[in-house]
Amino acid sequence: MTSTSVFSALAPYGWDSAWADAFTPYDAEGLLPGRVVRVDRGQCDVVTADGVVRADTAFVTPHDPMRVVCTGDWVAVEPAGNPRYVRTYLPRRTAFVRSTSSKRSEGQILAANVDHAIVAVSLAVDLDLGRIERFLALAWESGAQPVVVLTKADLVPDAVTLGHLVQDVETTAPGVPVLTVSATLGDGLDVLSAVVGGGTTVLLGQSGAGKSTLANALLGEDVMEVRAARDVDGKGRHTTTTRNLLALPGGGVLIDTPGLRGVGLWDAEAGVGQVFSEIEELAERCRFHDCAHESEPGCAVLAAIDAGELPVRRLESYRKLKRENQWIVAKTDARLRAEIKRDWKRKGAEGRAAMEAKRGRWK
């Protein structure tokens, strides 16, 4: 098969001249380029110019969650064999990573080579702004452009109420498009389709957020199974159990993911800073460069709160995610872990000294 025919066959899945250049050494070995559309139990489905093939991933490091083959990877696969093997994957342009639930403090890669990250949030239940911030931190850290999509907008028929909800999310997501969509009525789908029409989009959110319904609407057919969410809390069962990559009819590629119960940060300092960009900008005007924004004199962040310019909830959420991310990084970095312990001891000593001083004044 000629390089031109390979290019035209894989272009709908995101193949371009840069990927072709990166694949050149493997082309010389007679390997086939392809994109992983699904992974399960050490095997994966790979779309190639010859169609979708099943391949084993044993040749790629299986014990490191960050180096396993994942949905969205571009890989070099053997042209034949039983079983057929993936030999390697091309360097990733972006990667969506979260921390695992294990005690080993490992990162788990969820999707690779993603351009847009849709954070689906259901309007059928109360907004959890803290969870939205958490998703956005991971999305920014991945290198993708986040988009918040408020699903099931038809359940909020009052335009004023809907406008307030959108405003709350926009305050939570500076620099991020916030769209309202009703997949049932078709409202807002044209705008969303235009946003995701180029590149690769990963669809994220909790179970019951309407991801599968949204995916079907974008695909123009019922590809993903949909189940009703519980009325009591808006949660649904995991109708999507694997990450599936699908070409959209209007261009672009969609990766649908299972509902994420846990969204742990994984070395996402830059992502957290992006989510709370207004706090980071204020912090640059603080009197002390290492200001913790707690009680220090000359703190621009606390001044903004006193002036009603910054919600207290935002600062509390910022502190929480910064602490969590620092702890995750420290668990894999002995030097940083020691620095954190020293900092805790210093702050503890300062606190005790302050209390002793107060007691002295009380006597």
C-alpha atoms as a printed R data frame, in Angstrom:
    type eleno elety resid chain resno       x       y      z
1   ATOM     1    CA   MET     A     1   0.000   0.000  0.000
2   ATOM     2    CA   THR     A     2   1.372   3.427 -0.956
3   ATOM     3    CA   SER     A     3   2.070   6.180  1.557
4   ATOM     4    CA   THR     A     4  -0.655   8.267 -0.116
5   ATOM     5    CA   SER     A     5  -3.308   5.596  0.438
6   ATOM     6    CA   VAL     A     6  -2.139   5.112  4.040
7   ATOM     7    CA   PHE     A     7  -2.395   8.849  4.593
8   ATOM     8    CA   SER     A     8  -5.928   9.082  3.187
9   ATOM     9    CA   ALA     A     9  -7.091   6.017  5.160
10  ATOM    10    CA   LEU     A    10  -5.767   7.290  8.509
11  ATOM    11    CA   ALA     A    11  -6.384  11.023  8.059
12  ATOM    12    CA   PRO     A    12  -9.930  10.784  9.524
13  ATOM    13    CA   TYR     A    13  -8.314   9.484 12.727
14  ATOM    14    CA   GLY     A    14  -5.823  12.356 12.977
15  ATOM    15    CA   TRP     A    15  -2.860  11.126 10.915
16  ATOM    16    CA   ASP     A    16  -0.778  14.007  9.557
17  ATOM    17    CA   SER     A    17   2.651  14.680  8.044
18  ATOM    18    CA   ALA     A    18   4.285  15.045 11.470
19  ATOM    19    CA   TRP     A    19   3.050  11.601 12.537
20  ATOM    20    CA   ALA     A    20   4.205  10.196  9.191
21  ATOM    21    CA   ASP     A    21   7.688  11.648  9.739
22  ATOM    22    CA   ALA     A    22   7.841  10.188 13.266
23  ATOM    23    CA   PHE     A    23   6.868   6.785 11.879
24  ATOM    24    CA   THR     A    24   9.597   6.708  9.192
25  ATOM    25    CA   PRO     A    25  12.013   4.386 11.104
26  ATOM    26    CA   TYR     A    26   9.253   1.834 11.690
27  ATOM    27    CA   ASP     A    27   8.077   2.041  8.103
28  ATOM    28    CA   ALA     A    28  11.566   0.927  7.082
29  ATOM    29    CA   GLU     A    29  11.084  -2.149  9.300
30  ATOM    30    CA   GLY     A    30   7.892  -3.077  7.478
31  ATOM    31    CA   LEU     A    31   5.609  -2.207 10.414
32  ATOM    32    CA   LEU     A    32   2.169  -0.677  9.934
33  ATOM    33    CA   PRO     A    33   1.013   2.632 11.427
34  ATOM    34    CA   GLY     A    34  -2.285   2.668 13.245
35  ATOM    35    CA   ARG     A    35  -4.233   4.365 16.000
36  ATOM    36    CA   VAL     A    36  -5.461   2.534 19.086
37  ATOM    37    CA   VAL     A    37  -9.255   2.743 19.277
38  ATOM    38    CA   ARG     A    38  -9.771   0.437 22.268
39  ATOM    39    CA   VAL     A    39  -7.685  -1.351 24.913
40  ATOM    40    CA   ASP     A    40  -8.693  -4.242 27.147
41  ATOM    41    CA   ARG     A    41  -6.857  -7.046 28.975
42  ATOM    42    CA   GLY     A    42  -3.461  -6.611 27.360
43  ATOM    43    CA   GLN     A    43  -4.820  -6.392 23.851
44  ATOM    44    CA   CYS     A    44  -6.041  -3.547 21.706
45  ATOM    45    CA   ASP     A    45  -7.958  -2.753 18.552
46  ATOM    46    CA   VAL     A    46  -5.909  -0.689 16.106
47  ATOM    47    CA   VAL     A    47  -7.309   1.079 13.060
48  ATOM    48    CA   THR     A    48  -4.860   0.755 10.165
49  ATOM    49    CA   ALA     A    49  -5.017   1.380  6.439
50  ATOM    50    CA   ASP     A    50  -5.974  -2.312  6.144
51  ATOM    51    CA   GLY     A    51  -8.865  -1.919  8.601
52  ATOM    52    CA   VAL     A    52  -9.169  -2.601 12.319
53  ATOM    53    CA   VAL     A    53  -6.777  -5.287 13.603
54  ATOM    54    CA   ARG     A    54  -6.461  -6.971 16.988
55  ATOM    55    CA   ALA     A    55  -2.981  -6.775 18.518
56  ATOM    56    CA   ASP     A    56  -1.195  -7.834 21.687
57  ATOM    57    CA   THR     A    57   0.586  -5.160 23.752
58  ATOM    58    CA   ALA     A    58   3.070  -7.444 25.557
59  ATOM    59    CA   PHE     A    59   6.104  -5.856 23.850
60  ATOM    60    CA   VAL     A    60   5.289  -2.465 25.386
61  ATOM    61    CA   THR     A    61   6.237  -2.154 29.095
62  ATOM    62    CA   PRO     A    62   3.234  -3.741 30.854
63  ATOM    63    CA   HIS     A    63   3.994  -2.897 34.496
64  ATOM    64    CA   ASP     A    64   4.286   0.900 34.258
65  ATOM    65    CA   PRO     A    65   0.817   2.527 34.035
66  ATOM    66    CA   MET     A    66   2.352   5.541 32.315
67  ATOM    67    CA   ARG     A    67   3.968   3.520 29.539
68  ATOM    68    CA   VAL     A    68   1.253   1.070 28.622
69  ATOM    69    CA   VAL     A    69  -0.523   1.413 25.296
70  ATOM    70    CA   CYS     A    70  -3.675   3.478 25.693
71  ATOM    71    CA   THR     A    71  -6.588   4.690 23.592
72  ATOM    72    CA   GLY     A    72  -5.446   7.470 21.269
73  ATOM    73    CA   ASP     A    73  -1.883   6.229 20.853
74  ATOM    74    CA   TRP     A    74  -0.332   6.017 17.404
75  ATOM    75    CA   VAL     A    75   1.469   2.683 17.240
76  ATOM    76    CA   ALA     A    76   3.699   0.536 15.063
77  ATOM    77    CA   VAL     A    77   2.007  -2.829 14.617
78  ATOM    78    CA   GLU     A    78   3.182  -5.998 12.928
79  ATOM    79    CA   PRO     A    79   1.717  -6.531  9.432
80  ATOM    80    CA   ALA     A    80   0.807 -10.149 10.201
81  ATOM    81    CA   GLY     A    81   1.042 -12.838 12.835
82  ATOM    82    CA   ASN     A    82  -1.054 -14.820 15.276
83  ATOM    83    CA   PRO     A    83  -0.963 -13.162 17.642
84  ATOM    84    CA   ARG     A    84  -0.034  -9.866 16.075
85  ATOM    85    CA   TYR     A    85   1.958  -7.468 18.291
86  ATOM    86    CA   VAL     A    86   2.218  -3.738 18.854
87  ATOM    87    CA   ARG     A    87   5.953  -3.030 18.778
88  ATOM    88    CA   THR     A    88   5.905   0.520 20.157
89  ATOM    89    CA   TYR     A    89   3.939   3.729 20.266
90  ATOM    90    CA   LEU     A    90   4.981   7.094 18.862
91  ATOM    91    CA   PRO     A    91   5.918   9.905 21.304
92  ATOM    92    CA   ARG     A    92   2.707  11.377 22.686
93  ATOM    93    CA   ARG     A    93   1.836  14.988 21.995
94  ATOM    94    CA   THR     A    94  -0.473  15.164 24.999
95  ATOM    95    CA   ALA     A    95  -1.585  12.724 27.688
96  ATOM    96    CA   PHE     A    96  -4.494  12.836 30.140
97  ATOM    97    CA   VAL     A    97  -3.202  11.381 33.416
98  ATOM    98    CA   ARG     A    98  -4.688  10.895 36.879
99  ATOM    99    CA   SER     A    99  -3.303   9.247 40.000
100 ATOM   100    CA   THR     A   100  -4.252   5.638 40.620
101 ATOM   101    CA   SER     A   101  -6.249   4.563 43.637
102 ATOM   102    CA   SER     A   102  -3.419   2.278 44.726
103 ATOM   103    CA   LYS     A   103  -1.023   3.073 47.586
104 ATOM   104    CA   ARG     A   104   1.936   3.022 45.192
105 ATOM   105    CA   SER     A   105   1.345   6.602 44.018
106 ATOM   106    CA   GLU     A   106   1.358   5.824 40.318
107 ATOM   107    CA   GLY     A   107  -0.009   7.809 37.433
108 ATOM   108    CA   GLN     A   108  -2.603   6.232 35.163
109 ATOM   109    CA   ILE     A   109  -2.820   7.437 31.580
110 ATOM   110    CA   LEU     A   110  -6.424   7.610 30.359
111 ATOM   111    CA   ALA     A   111  -6.064   8.932 26.813
112 ATOM   112    CA   ALA     A   112  -3.269  10.112 24.530
113 ATOM   113    CA   ASN     A   113  -2.839  12.713 21.798
114 ATOM   114    CA   VAL     A   114  -5.922  14.696 22.785
115 ATOM   115    CA   ASP     A   115  -6.604  18.246 21.554
116 ATOM   116    CA   HIS     A   116  -9.839  19.008 23.430
117 ATOM   117    CA   ALA     A   117 -11.100  17.723 26.777
118 ATOM   118    CA   ILE     A   118 -14.861  17.966 27.269
119 ATOM   119    CA   VAL     A   119 -15.835  18.017 30.944
120 ATOM   120    CA   ALA     A   120 -19.483  16.903 30.917
121 ATOM   121    CA   VAL     A   121 -21.497  18.185 33.887
122 ATOM   122    CA   SER     A   122 -25.135  17.260 34.431
123 ATOM   123    CA   LEU     A   123 -27.641  19.990 35.247
124 ATOM   124    CA   ALA     A   124 -29.957  17.329 36.664
125 ATOM   125    CA   VAL     A   125 -28.155  17.630 40.016
126 ATOM   126    CA   ASP     A   126 -26.539  20.440 42.023
127 ATOM   127    CA   LEU     A   127 -23.286  21.706 40.552
128 ATOM   128    CA   ASP     A   128 -20.124  20.461 42.236
129 ATOM   129    CA   LEU     A   129 -17.763  23.320 41.397
130 ATOM   130    CA   GLY     A   130 -14.853  21.709 43.232
131 ATOM   131    CA   ARG     A   131 -15.083  18.605 41.051
132 ATOM   132    CA   ILE     A   132 -15.207  20.748 37.920
133 ATOM   133    CA   GLU     A   133 -12.013  22.500 39.040
134 ATOM   134    CA   ARG     A   134 -10.378  19.121 39.596
135 ATOM   135    CA   PHE     A   135 -11.254  17.889 36.097
136 ATOM   136    CA   LEU     A   136 -10.051  21.158 34.595
137 ATOM   137    CA   ALA     A   137  -6.707  20.950 36.392
138 ATOM   138    CA   LEU     A   138  -6.062  17.538 34.861
139 ATOM   139    CA   ALA     A   139  -7.259  18.707 31.454
140 ATOM   140    CA   TRP     A   140  -4.985  21.773 31.412
141 ATOM   141    CA   GLU     A   141  -2.045  19.691 32.643
142 ATOM   142    CA   SER     A   142  -2.573  17.210 29.797
143 ATOM   143    CA   GLY     A   143  -1.937  19.876 27.195
144 ATOM   144    CA   ALA     A   144  -5.491  19.752 25.841
145 ATOM   145    CA   GLN     A   145  -7.926  22.674 25.653
146 ATOM   146    CA   PRO     A   146 -10.748  22.084 28.155
147 ATOM   147    CA   VAL     A   147 -14.404  22.736 27.351
148 ATOM   148    CA   VAL     A   148 -17.121  22.501 30.006
149 ATOM   149    CA   VAL     A   149 -20.407  21.177 28.640
150 ATOM   150    CA   LEU     A   150 -23.459  21.507 30.877
151 ATOM   151    CA   THR     A   151 -25.645  18.619 29.767
152 ATOM   152    CA   LYS     A   152 -29.403  18.052 30.199
153 ATOM   153    CA   ALA     A   153 -30.068  21.781 29.850
154 ATOM   154    CA   ASP     A   154 -33.707  21.004 29.044
155 ATOM   155    CA   LEU     A   155 -34.151  20.172 32.752
156 ATOM   156    CA   VAL     A   156 -33.554  23.862 33.569
157 ATOM   157    CA   PRO     A   157 -36.286  25.573 31.488
158 ATOM   158    CA   ASP     A   158 -35.960  28.939 33.266
159 ATOM   159    CA   ALA     A   159 -33.501  31.057 31.283
160 ATOM   160    CA   VAL     A   160 -32.531  33.221 34.263
161 ATOM   161    CA   THR     A   161 -31.689  30.200 36.428
162 ATOM   162    CA   LEU     A   162 -29.723  28.636 33.579
163 ATOM   163    CA   GLY     A   163 -27.817  31.890 33.118
164 ATOM   164    CA   HIS     A   164 -26.843  31.944 36.809
165 ATOM   165    CA   LEU     A   165 -25.588  28.353 36.601
166 ATOM   166    CA   VAL     A   166 -23.500  29.160 33.535
167 ATOM   167    CA   GLN     A   167 -22.072  32.212 35.296
168 ATOM   168    CA   ASP     A   168 -21.100  30.112 38.332
169 ATOM   169    CA   VAL     A   169 -19.209  27.684 36.107
170 ATOM   170    CA   GLU     A   170 -17.560  30.466 34.091
171 ATOM   171    CA   THR     A   171 -16.232  31.943 37.344
172 ATOM   172    CA   THR     A   172 -14.894  28.488 38.198
173 ATOM   173    CA   ALA     A   173 -13.358  27.980 34.763
174 ATOM   174    CA   PRO     A   174 -11.468  31.119 33.636
175 ATOM   175    CA   GLY     A   175 -10.406  30.913 30.017
176 ATOM   176    CA   VAL     A   176 -12.574  27.852 29.334
177 ATOM   177    CA   PRO     A   177 -15.600  27.810 26.994
178 ATOM   178    CA   VAL     A   178 -18.789  26.856 28.864
179 ATOM   179    CA   LEU     A   179 -21.566  25.456 26.675
180 ATOM   180    CA   THR     A   180 -25.103  24.344 27.508
181 ATOM   181    CA   VAL     A   181 -26.410  21.342 25.591
182 ATOM   182    CA   SER     A   182 -29.563  19.282 25.480
183 ATOM   183    CA   ALA     A   183 -28.843  16.105 23.539
184 ATOM   184    CA   THR     A   184 -32.542  15.215 23.831
185 ATOM   185    CA   LEU     A   185 -33.701  18.410 22.102
186 ATOM   186    CA   GLY     A   186 -30.581  18.945 20.032
187 ATOM   187    CA   ASP     A   187 -29.932  22.376 21.539
188 ATOM   188    CA   GLY     A   188 -26.317  23.529 21.483
189 ATOM   189    CA   LEU     A   189 -25.023  20.555 19.504
190 ATOM   190    CA   ASP     A   190 -24.140  22.653 16.462
191 ATOM   191    CA   VAL     A   191 -21.818  24.850 18.526
192 ATOM   192    CA   LEU     A   192 -20.236  21.843 20.243
193 ATOM   193    CA   SER     A   193 -19.772  20.024 16.928
194 ATOM   194    CA   ALA     A   194 -17.910  23.031 15.577
195 ATOM   195    CA   VAL     A   195 -15.621  23.077 18.619
196 ATOM   196    CA   VAL     A   196 -14.688  19.387 18.373
197 ATOM   197    CA   GLY     A   197 -14.765  19.179 14.574
198 ATOM   198    CA   GLY     A   198 -10.986  19.230 14.324
199 ATOM   199    CA   GLY     A   199  -8.491  17.111 16.225
200 ATOM   200    CA   THR     A   200  -9.156  14.576 18.971
201 ATOM   201    CA   THR     A   201 -11.587  15.154 21.840
202 ATOM   202    CA   VAL     A   202 -11.814  13.144 25.059
203 ATOM   203    CA   LEU     A   203 -15.161  13.049 26.851
204 ATOM   204    CA   LEU     A   204 -14.859  13.132 30.651
205 ATOM   205    CA   GLY     A   205 -17.232  13.226 33.593
206 ATOM   206    CA   GLN     A   206 -18.985  11.253 36.286
207 ATOM   207    CA   SER     A   207 -21.443   8.449 35.599
208 ATOM   208    CA   GLY     A   208 -24.831   9.955 34.878
209 ATOM   209    CA   ALA     A   209 -23.383  13.129 33.352
210 ATOM   210    CA   GLY     A   210 -24.848  12.182 29.981
211 ATOM   211    CA   LYS     A   211 -21.564  11.392 28.222
212 ATOM   212    CA   SER     A   212 -22.865   8.439 26.210
213 ATOM   213    CA   THR     A   213 -25.971  10.377 25.144
214 ATOM   214    CA   LEU     A   214 -23.748  13.272 24.145
215 ATOM   215    CA   ALA     A   215 -21.420  10.947 22.234
216 ATOM   216    CA   ASN     A   216 -24.349   9.451 20.323
217 ATOM   217    CA   ALA     A   217 -25.609  12.932 19.456
218 ATOM   218    CA   LEU     A   218 -22.206  13.961 18.110
219 ATOM   219    CA   LEU     A   219 -21.842  10.703 16.195
220 ATOM   220    CA   GLY     A   220 -25.331  10.981 14.734
221 ATOM   221    CA   GLU     A   221 -26.218   7.404 15.703
222 ATOM   222    CA   ASP     A   222 -26.716   5.246 18.787
223 ATOM   223    CA   VAL     A   223 -23.258   3.762 19.104
224 ATOM   224    CA   MET     A   224 -22.889   4.014 22.886
225 ATOM   225    CA   GLU     A   225 -25.281   2.277 25.266
226 ATOM   226    CA   VAL     A   226 -27.329   4.641 27.434
227 ATOM   227    CA   ARG     A   227 -29.044   3.961 30.765
228 ATOM   228    CA   ALA     A   228 -31.180   6.270 32.865
229 ATOM   229    CA   ALA     A   229 -29.575   8.012 35.818
230 ATOM   230    CA   ARG     A   230 -31.027   7.561 39.308
231 ATOM   231    CA   ASP     A   231 -33.452  10.297 40.289
232 ATOM   232    CA   VAL     A   232 -32.058  10.476 43.830
233 ATOM   233    CA   ASP     A   233 -28.543  11.625 42.939
234 ATOM   234    CA   GLY     A   234 -28.355  11.807 39.143
235 ATOM   235    CA   LYS     A   235 -25.770   9.037 38.956
236 ATOM   236    CA   GLY     A   236 -25.900   6.281 36.399
237 ATOM   237    CA   ARG     A   237 -24.296   2.895 35.958
238 ATOM   238    CA   HIS     A   238 -21.069   2.634 33.999
239 ATOM   239    CA   THR     A   239 -22.567   2.108 30.554
240 ATOM   240    CA   THR     A   240 -19.136   2.787 29.031
241 ATOM   241    CA   THR     A   241 -16.593   0.340 30.474
242 ATOM   242    CA   THR     A   242 -13.669   0.962 28.109
243 ATOM   243    CA   ARG     A   243 -12.224   3.998 26.351
244 ATOM   244    CA   ASN     A   244 -13.410   3.981 22.752
245 ATOM   245    CA   LEU     A   245 -12.063   6.138 19.928
246 ATOM   246    CA   LEU     A   246 -14.592   6.971 17.213
247 ATOM   247    CA   ALA     A   247 -14.352   9.128 14.086
248 ATOM   248    CA   LEU     A   248 -16.979  11.884 13.992
249 ATOM   249    CA   PRO     A   249 -18.998  12.286 10.773
250 ATOM   250    CA   GLY     A   250 -18.242  16.021 10.558
251 ATOM   251    CA   GLY     A   251 -14.518  15.548 11.131
252 ATOM   252    CA   GLY     A   252 -12.488  15.015 14.252
253 ATOM   253    CA   VAL     A   253 -12.224  12.068 16.623
254 ATOM   254    CA   LEU     A   254 -13.999  11.382 19.913
255 ATOM   255    CA   ILE     A   255 -12.730   9.278 22.824
256 ATOM   256    CA   ASP     A   256 -15.523   8.304 25.190
257 ATOM   257    CA   THR     A   257 -14.453   7.237 28.678
258 ATOM   258    CA   PRO     A   258 -16.107   5.419 31.586
259 ATOM   259    CA   GLY     A   259 -17.523   7.575 34.364
260 ATOM   260    CA   LEU     A   260 -14.709   8.541 36.714
261 ATOM   261    CA   ARG     A   261 -15.504   8.075 40.407
262 ATOM   262    CA   GLY     A   262 -12.077   9.233 41.528
263 ATOM   263    CA   VAL     A   263 -10.232  12.099 39.877
264 ATOM   264    CA   GLY     A   264  -6.906  12.243 41.678
265 ATOM   265    CA   LEU     A   265  -4.322  14.798 40.608
266 ATOM   266    CA   TRP     A   266  -1.006  13.589 39.235
267 ATOM   267    CA   ASP     A   267   1.810  16.149 39.129
268 ATOM   268    CA   ALA     A   268  -0.635  18.816 37.933
269 ATOM   269    CA   GLU     A   269   0.926  21.985 39.337
270 ATOM   270    CA   ALA     A   270   0.668  23.882 36.058
271 ATOM   271    CA   GLY     A   271  -2.914  22.694 35.580
272 ATOM   272    CA   VAL     A   272  -3.947  23.856 39.046
273 ATOM   273    CA   GLY     A   273  -2.303  27.211 38.381
274 ATOM   274    CA   GLN     A   274  -4.243  27.554 35.126
275 ATOM   275    CA   VAL     A   275  -7.579  26.767 36.785
276 ATOM   276    CA   PHE     A   276  -6.937  29.355 39.489
277 ATOM   277    CA   SER     A   277  -5.175  31.866 37.260
278 ATOM   278    CA   GLU     A   278  -6.783  34.835 38.981
279 ATOM   279    CA   ILE     A   279  -5.347  33.714 42.342
280 ATOM   280    CA   GLU     A   280  -1.899  33.161 40.818
281 ATOM   281    CA   GLU     A   281  -2.007  36.658 39.315
282 ATOM   282    CA   LEU     A   282  -3.037  38.172 42.649
283 ATOM   283    CA   ALA     A   283  -0.266  36.242 44.425
284 ATOM   284    CA   GLU     A   284   2.347  38.035 42.321
285 ATOM   285    CA   ARG     A   285   1.349  41.255 44.120
286 ATOM   286    CA   CYS     A   286   1.696  39.812 47.627
287 ATOM   287    CA   ARG     A   287   4.358  41.418 49.850
288 ATOM   288    CA   PHE     A   288   6.109  38.082 50.423
289 ATOM   289    CA   HIS     A   289   7.018  35.808 47.522
290 ATOM   290    CA   ASP     A   290   6.238  32.686 49.596
291 ATOM   291    CA   CYS     A   291   2.936  34.039 50.926
292 ATOM   292    CA   ALA     A   292   0.543  31.248 51.956
293 ATOM   293    CA   HIS     A   293  -2.475  33.590 51.753
294 ATOM   294    CA   GLU     A   294  -3.511  32.780 55.307
295 ATOM   295    CA   SER     A   295  -2.739  35.732 57.582
296 ATOM   296    CA   GLU     A   296   0.347  37.377 56.141
297 ATOM   297    CA   PRO     A   297   0.467  41.192 55.995
298 ATOM   298    CA   GLY     A   298   0.318  42.635 52.513
299 ATOM   299    CA   CYS     A   299  -1.435  39.565 51.028
300 ATOM   300    CA   ALA     A   300  -3.129  40.614 47.794
301 ATOM   301    CA   VAL     A   301  -5.225  37.433 47.722
302 ATOM   302    CA   LEU     A   302  -6.760  38.063 51.157
303 ATOM   303    CA   ALA     A   303  -7.291  41.704 50.189
304 ATOM   304    CA   ALA     A   304  -9.286  40.556 47.137
305 ATOM   305    CA   ILE     A   305 -11.440  38.373 49.389
306 ATOM   306    CA   ASP     A   306 -12.047  41.258 51.790
307 ATOM   307    CA   ALA     A   307 -13.052  43.443 48.851
308 ATOM   308    CA   GLY     A   308 -15.500  40.808 47.588
309 ATOM   309    CA   GLU     A   309 -13.515  40.316 44.388
310 ATOM   310    CA   LEU     A   310 -12.565  36.692 45.084
311 ATOM   311    CA   PRO     A   311 -14.916  34.054 46.549
312 ATOM   312    CA   VAL     A   312 -13.643  32.339 49.704
313 ATOM   313    CA   ARG     A   313 -14.632  29.004 48.155
314 ATOM   314    CA   ARG     A   314 -12.142  29.528 45.314
315 ATOM   315    CA   LEU     A   315  -9.242  30.101 47.693
316 ATOM   316    CA   GLU     A   316 -10.190  27.060 49.788
317 ATOM   317    CA   SER     A   317 -10.406  24.892 46.688
318 ATOM   318    CA   TYR     A   318  -7.061  26.265 45.441
319 ATOM   319    CA   ARG     A   319  -5.385  25.403 48.737
320 ATOM   320    CA   LYS     A   320  -6.881  21.923 48.733
321 ATOM   321    CA   LEU     A   321  -5.728  21.045 45.217
322 ATOM   322    CA   LYS     A   322  -2.281  22.581 45.771
323 ATOM   323    CA   ARG     A   323  -1.814  20.506 48.946
324 ATOM   324    CA   GLU     A   324  -3.041  17.343 47.255
325 ATOM   325    CA   ASN     A   325  -0.795  17.804 44.253
326 ATOM   326    CA   GLN     A   326   2.199  18.617 46.442
327 ATOM   327    CA   TRP     A   327   1.617  15.472 48.475
328 ATOM   328    CA   ILE     A   328   1.296  13.265 45.372
329 ATOM   329    CA   VAL     A   329   4.554  14.634 43.976
330 ATOM   330    CA   ALA     A   330   6.273  14.285 47.355
331 ATOM   331    CA   LYS     A   331   5.329  10.610 47.613
332 ATOM   332    CA   THR     A   332   7.571   9.941 44.623
333 ATOM   333    CA   ASP     A   333  10.264  12.526 45.480
334 ATOM   334    CA   ALA     A   334  12.204  11.926 48.703
335 ATOM   335    CA   ARG     A   335  13.922  15.334 48.601
336 ATOM   336    CA   LEU     A   336  10.632  17.197 48.216
337 ATOM   337    CA   ARG     A   337   9.056  15.061 50.924
338 ATOM   338    CA   ALA     A   338  11.806  16.104 53.323
339 ATOM   339    CA   GLU     A   339  11.335  19.760 52.395
340 ATOM   340    CA   ILE     A   340   7.601  19.531 53.094
341 ATOM   341    CA   LYS     A   341   8.223  17.986 56.508
342 ATOM   342    CA   ARG     A   342  10.706  20.764 57.331
343 ATOM   343    CA   ASP     A   343   8.169  23.353 56.211
344 ATOM   344    CA   TRP     A   344   5.461  21.769 58.388
345 ATOM   345    CA   LYS     A   345   7.826  21.812 61.390
346 ATOM   346    CA   ARG     A   346   8.730  25.449 60.734
347 ATOM   347    CA   LYS     A   347   5.089  26.506 60.522
348 ATOM   348    CA   GLY     A   348   4.293  24.492 63.644
349 ATOM   349    CA   ALA     A   349   7.110  26.196 65.550
350 ATOM   350    CA   GLU     A   350   5.958  29.612 64.332
351 ATOM   351    CA   GLY     A   351   2.415  28.827 65.426
352 ATOM   352    CA   ARG     A   352   3.536  27.729 68.878
353 ATOM   353    CA   ALA     A   353   5.697  30.842 69.245
354 ATOM   354    CA   ALA     A   354   2.753  33.035 68.303
355 ATOM   355    CA   MET     A   355   0.559  31.309 70.872
356 ATOM   356    CA   GLU     A   356   3.213  31.762 73.559
357 ATOM   357    CA   ALA     A   357   3.465  35.444 72.700
358 ATOM   358    CA   LYS     A   358  -0.311  35.821 73.003
359 ATOM   359    CA   ARG     A   359  -0.309  34.052 76.346
360 ATOM   360    CA   GLY     A   360   2.430  36.401 77.532
361 ATOM   361    CA   ARG     A   361   0.264  39.387 76.629
362 ATOM   362    CA   TRP     A   362  -2.748  37.840 78.385
363 ATOM   363    CA   LYS     A   363  -0.875  37.494 81.699
